[in-house]
Structure formats: structure tokens, C-alpha cells
PDB file of C-alpha atoms in Angstrom:
ATOM      1  CA  MET A 145      -4.876   6.309 -19.050  1.00 38.00           C
ATOM      2  CA  LEU A 146      -6.575   8.597 -15.932  1.00 41.00           C
ATOM      3  CA  ALA A 147      -8.161   5.532 -13.630  1.00 39.00           C
ATOM      4  CA  PHE A 148      -9.493   7.784 -11.322  1.00 38.00           C
ATOM      5  CA  VAL A 149     -10.041  11.068  -9.470  1.00 40.00           C
ATOM      6  CA  ALA A 150     -10.843  12.125  -5.741  1.00 42.00           C
ATOM      7  CA  LEU A 151     -10.952  14.902  -3.623  1.00 41.00           C
ATOM      8  CA  CYS A 152      -9.553  13.955  -0.126  1.00 43.00           C
ATOM      9  CA  PRO A 153     -11.666  15.697   2.258  1.00 44.00           C
ATOM     10  CA  ILE A 154      -9.897  18.062   5.096  1.00 44.00           C
ATOM     11  CA  PRO A 155     -11.788  17.473   8.499  1.00 46.00           C
ATOM     12  CA  THR A 156     -12.039  20.967   9.794  1.00 47.00           C
ATOM     13  CA  SER A 157     -14.983  23.158   9.900  1.00 47.00           C
ATOM     14  CA  ALA A 158     -13.157  25.620   7.451  1.00 44.00           C
ATOM     15  CA  GLN A 159     -13.931  23.098   4.760  1.00 54.00           C
ATOM     16  CA  GLN A 160     -16.863  24.687   3.600  1.00 76.00           C
ATOM     17  CA  LEU A 161     -14.963  27.793   2.655  1.00 80.00           C
ATOM     18  CA  SER A 162     -15.242  28.479  -1.206  1.00 82.00           C
ATOM     19  CA  ALA A 163     -12.113  28.159  -3.299  1.00 81.00           C
ATOM     20  CA  ALA A 164     -12.618  32.223  -3.863  1.00 85.00           C
ATOM     21  CA  ASP A 165     -13.420  33.011  -0.081  1.00 86.00           C
ATOM     22  CA  SER A 166     -10.126  31.004   0.745  1.00 85.00           C
ATOM     23  CA  ASP A 167      -8.024  33.158  -1.441  1.00 88.00           C
ATOM     24  CA  PRO A 168      -4.848  34.044   0.734  1.00 88.00           C
ATOM     25  CA  ALA A 169      -5.367  37.592  -0.245  1.00 90.00           C
ATOM     26  CA  VAL A 170      -9.002  37.216   0.444  1.00 91.00           C
ATOM     27  CA  MET A 171      -8.259  35.911   3.902  1.00 90.00           C
ATOM     28  CA  GLY A 172      -5.705  38.532   4.406  1.00 91.00           C
ATOM     29  CA  TRP A 173      -2.755  35.962   5.301  1.00 90.00           C
ATOM     30  CA  MET A 174       0.790  37.387   5.833  1.00 90.00           C
ATOM     31  CA  GLN A 175      -0.163  41.239   4.236  1.00 90.00           C
ATOM     32  CA  GLY A 176       1.018  44.498   5.525  1.00 90.00           C
ATOM     33  CA  PHE A 177       4.318  44.987   7.885  1.00 90.00           C
ATOM     34  CA  PRO A 178       4.152  43.266  10.150  1.00 90.00           C
ATOM     35  CA  PRO A 179       1.260  41.104   9.675  1.00 90.00           C
ATOM     36  CA  PRO A 180      -1.582  41.079  12.085  1.00 92.00           C
ATOM     37  CA  PRO A 181      -1.116  38.595  14.540  1.00 90.00           C
ATOM     38  CA  ASP A 182      -4.227  36.508  13.565  1.00 90.00           C
ATOM     39  CA  LYS A 183      -2.755  36.474  10.118  1.00 90.00           C
ATOM     40  CA  LEU A 184       0.848  35.193  10.800  1.00 88.00           C
ATOM     41  CA  ILE A 185       1.657  31.819   8.863  1.00 88.00           C
ATOM     42  CA  MET A 186       5.079  30.989  10.427  1.00 85.00           C
ATOM     43  CA  GLN A 187       7.110  27.579  11.405  1.00 79.00           C
ATOM     44  CA  PRO A 188       7.459  25.954  13.714  1.00 77.00           C
ATOM     45  CA  ASP A 189       3.785  26.464  14.119  1.00 71.00           C
ATOM     46  CA  SER A 190       2.197  23.106  13.165  1.00 69.00           C
ATOM     47  CA  ASN A 191      -0.941  24.690  11.512  1.00 81.00           C
ATOM     48  CA  PHE A 192       0.876  26.074   8.408  1.00 83.00           C
ATOM     49  CA  PHE A 193      -0.095  23.033   6.146  1.00 81.00           C
ATOM     50  CA  SER A 194      -3.640  22.811   7.380  1.00 83.00           C
ATOM     51  CA  PHE A 195      -6.763  24.557   5.357  1.00 85.00           C
ATOM     52  CA  PRO A 196      -7.003  27.399   4.431  1.00 85.00           C
ATOM     53  CA  LYS A 197      -3.217  28.300   5.394  1.00 88.00           C
ATOM     54  CA  LEU A 198      -2.196  25.682   3.206  1.00 86.00           C
ATOM     55  CA  ARG A 199      -3.078  27.887  -0.004  1.00 87.00           C
ATOM     56  CA  TRP A 200      -0.428  30.747   0.768  1.00 88.00           C
ATOM     57  CA  THR A 201       1.796  27.854   2.090  1.00 87.00           C
ATOM     58  CA  VAL A 202       2.366  25.963  -0.969  1.00 85.00           C
ATOM     59  CA  CYS A 203       2.913  29.449  -3.161  1.00 85.00           C
ATOM     60  CA  ASN A 204       5.490  30.815  -0.094  1.00 86.00           C
ATOM     61  CA  PHE A 205       7.101  27.818   0.829  1.00 85.00           C
ATOM     62  CA  ARG A 206      10.387  28.803   0.230  1.00 82.00           C
ATOM     63  CA  GLU A 207       9.986  31.533   3.016  1.00 83.00           C
ATOM     64  CA  LEU A 208       8.965  28.845   5.787  1.00 82.00           C
ATOM     65  CA  LEU A 209      11.560  26.261   5.116  1.00 80.00           C
ATOM     66  CA  PRO A 210      15.113  25.824   4.006  1.00 79.00           C
ATOM     67  CA  THR A 211      14.962  24.745   0.411  1.00 79.00           C
ATOM     68  CA  GLU A 212      17.404  23.997  -2.379  1.00 81.00           C
ATOM     69  CA  GLN A 213      17.231  25.195  -5.746  1.00 82.00           C
ATOM     70  CA  VAL A 214      18.235  23.341  -8.698  1.00 84.00           C
ATOM     71  CA  SER A 215      19.575  24.214 -12.077  1.00 87.00           C
ATOM     72  CA  ARG A 216      17.648  23.273 -14.991  1.00 85.00           C
ATOM     73  CA  GLY A 217      21.133  23.016 -16.558  1.00 88.00           C
ATOM     74  CA  ILE A 218      23.234  24.551 -19.207  1.00 92.00           C
ATOM     75  CA  GLY A 219      20.985  23.758 -22.293  1.00 90.00           C
ATOM     76  CA  ALA A 220      18.191  25.823 -23.524  1.00 91.00           C
ATOM     77  CA  PRO A 221      14.738  24.831 -22.287  1.00 88.00           C
ATOM     78  CA  VAL A 222      13.046  22.149 -24.690  1.00 87.00           C
ATOM     79  CA  PRO A 223       9.294  22.534 -24.808  1.00 88.00           C
ATOM     80  CA  LEU A 224       7.397  19.488 -23.879  1.00 84.00           C
ATOM     81  CA  GLU A 225       4.692  18.173 -26.128  1.00 86.00           C
ATOM     82  CA  TYR A 226       1.604  17.653 -24.980  1.00 82.00           C
ATOM     83  CA  ASP A 227      -2.221  17.625 -26.164  1.00 83.00           C
ATOM     84  CA  LEU A 228      -4.582  19.588 -23.614  1.00 80.00           C
ATOM     85  CA  ASP A 229      -7.990  18.980 -24.098  1.00 84.00           C
ATOM     86  CA  GLU A 230      -9.787  21.137 -21.695  1.00 79.00           C
ATOM     87  CA  ALA A 231     -13.106  19.977 -22.374  1.00 81.00           C
ATOM     88  CA  ALA A 232     -12.797  16.421 -21.653  1.00 84.00           C
ATOM     89  CA  ILE A 233     -10.938  17.610 -18.381  1.00 80.00           C
ATOM     90  CA  ASP A 234     -13.489  19.807 -17.266  1.00 79.00           C
ATOM     91  CA  GLY A 235     -16.044  17.362 -17.965  1.00 79.00           C
ATOM     92  CA  LEU A 236     -14.647  14.681 -15.936  1.00 82.00           C
ATOM     93  CA  THR A 237     -17.106  13.468 -13.165  1.00 86.00           C
ATOM     94  CA  PHE A 238     -16.405  11.625  -9.827  1.00 83.00           C
ATOM     95  CA  LYS A 239     -17.401  10.933  -6.394  1.00 83.00           C
ATOM     96  CA  PRO A 240     -15.571  12.881  -3.858  1.00 78.00           C
ATOM     97  CA  MET A 241     -14.323  10.756  -1.091  1.00 73.00           C
ATOM     98  CA  GLY A 242     -17.016  10.561   2.240  1.00 78.00           C
ATOM     99  CA  SER A 243     -19.619  11.760  -0.588  1.00 80.00           C
ATOM    100  CA  ARG A 244     -22.769  10.445  -2.273  1.00 87.00           C
ATOM    101  CA  ASP A 245     -22.829  13.943  -4.807  1.00 87.00           C
ATOM    102  CA  THR A 246     -21.306  13.314  -8.385  1.00 88.00           C
ATOM    103  CA  MET A 247     -19.346  16.596  -9.494  1.00 84.00           C
ATOM    104  CA  THR A 248     -17.226  17.797 -12.226  1.00 84.00           C
ATOM    105  CA  TRP A 249     -13.733  18.377 -12.344  1.00 80.00           C
ATOM    106  CA  LYS A 250     -14.618  22.355 -12.962  1.00 78.00           C
ATOM    107  CA  GLU A 251     -17.212  22.214 -10.300  1.00 80.00           C
ATOM    108  CA  SER A 252     -14.424  20.810  -7.610  1.00 77.00           C
ATOM    109  CA  LEU A 253     -12.040  23.582  -8.841  1.00 74.00           C
ATOM    110  CA  LEU A 254     -14.585  26.064  -7.336  1.00 72.00           C
ATOM    111  CA  GLY A 255     -16.356  24.312  -4.641  1.00 62.00           C
ATOM    112  CA  ALA A 256     -15.409  23.308  -0.834  1.00 55.00           C
ATOM    113  CA  GLY A 257     -11.817  24.554  -1.304  1.00 54.00           C
ATOM    114  CA  GLN A 258     -10.590  21.095  -0.720  1.00 56.00           C
ATOM    115  CA  PRO A 259      -6.775  21.112  -1.518  1.00 54.00           C
ATOM    116  CA  TRP A 260      -5.683  17.533  -2.276  1.00 57.00           C
ATOM    117  CA  VAL A 261      -6.501  15.701  -5.373  1.00 60.00           C
ATOM    118  CA  MET A 262      -5.675  12.363  -5.502  1.00 59.00           C
ATOM    119  CA  VAL A 263      -5.421  10.964  -9.559  1.00 61.00           C
ATOM    120  CA  GLY A 264      -4.442   7.172 -10.041  1.00 59.00           C
ATOM    121  CA  ASP A 265      -3.122   5.839 -13.124  1.00 59.00           C
ATOM    122  CA  PRO A 266      -2.597   2.467 -14.132  1.00 57.00           C
ATOM    123  CA  GLY A 267       1.023   1.023 -13.674  1.00 56.00           C
ATOM    124  CA  LEU A 268       1.934   4.370 -12.251  1.00 52.00           C
ATOM    125  CA  GLY A 269       0.368   3.872  -8.953  1.00 49.00           C
ATOM    126  CA  THR A 270      -1.559   6.902  -7.090  1.00 46.00           C
ATOM    127  CA  LYS A 271      -0.308  10.381  -6.776  1.00 46.00           C
ATOM    128  CA  MET A 272      -1.274  12.756  -4.179  1.00 47.00           C
ATOM    129  CA  GLY A 273      -0.526  16.729  -4.349  1.00 46.00           C
ATOM    130  CA  THR A 274      -2.305  20.023  -4.321  1.00 45.00           C
TER     131      THR A 274
END
């Protein structure tokens, strides 16, 4: 059972970008060969986890740091059972942290481009991710 959902604000002036405006393709991150210096996202630069570069980083993390591929095993995949009610999800309302305004889940995905979502579930604790 969902206890709360909140967007965590990212303290930068870039947080005013919409989801469409902060799209990595629109921003031009790592495009072309070689990419223009102002469009490079590299490690050990400390800003590859900052918004809006974070959107590119999440999809391309293996290009920045060594990662380990984990096998799913030798058995056939087993489909997970779920009962997705998109209307109920899109109808969720909450107040983003640091705001007095209420918004719906759907509005939050098209809003200020804040990439962090915090979800709480009684008994499971709080999870934070993108």
C-alpha cells in the first residue's frame, strides 16, 4: 500500500526545465563524434549526477563506470503478475517537497524535470530513486 509519494527538489537553476526541454537528445548531450566540449558527460567530472545531465547518465551509466552484468540464470523467464491501474496512478495527488501546491502524478512527470522520486510503503521503509 502506497503511503506517500514526493518529488525531492534539486537545488539548481536548471530545475525550471520541463521534462521535454531537459530531454538528453534535446540538450545535445554526448551527440556527434567527438561531442562538443560543452556537451560532454564524463567521469570523474563530479557533475554527471547533476540535473539535467543525470537523465543521460542513468541511461548510459555503463559508459562512465565499470559495472557487473548479472545473469538471470539458465531457466526460462517467469512473467511477473501485476494489476496495473494507470488511472489510479495518474490520479495520485501530493505536494512536492518545498511547495504548497498540489499536483497529480501525471503532472509531476511532465513538470519541472525533477528526477528524484521518493516512495514510502508501510513496513518496507522509504525508497528513493529516479
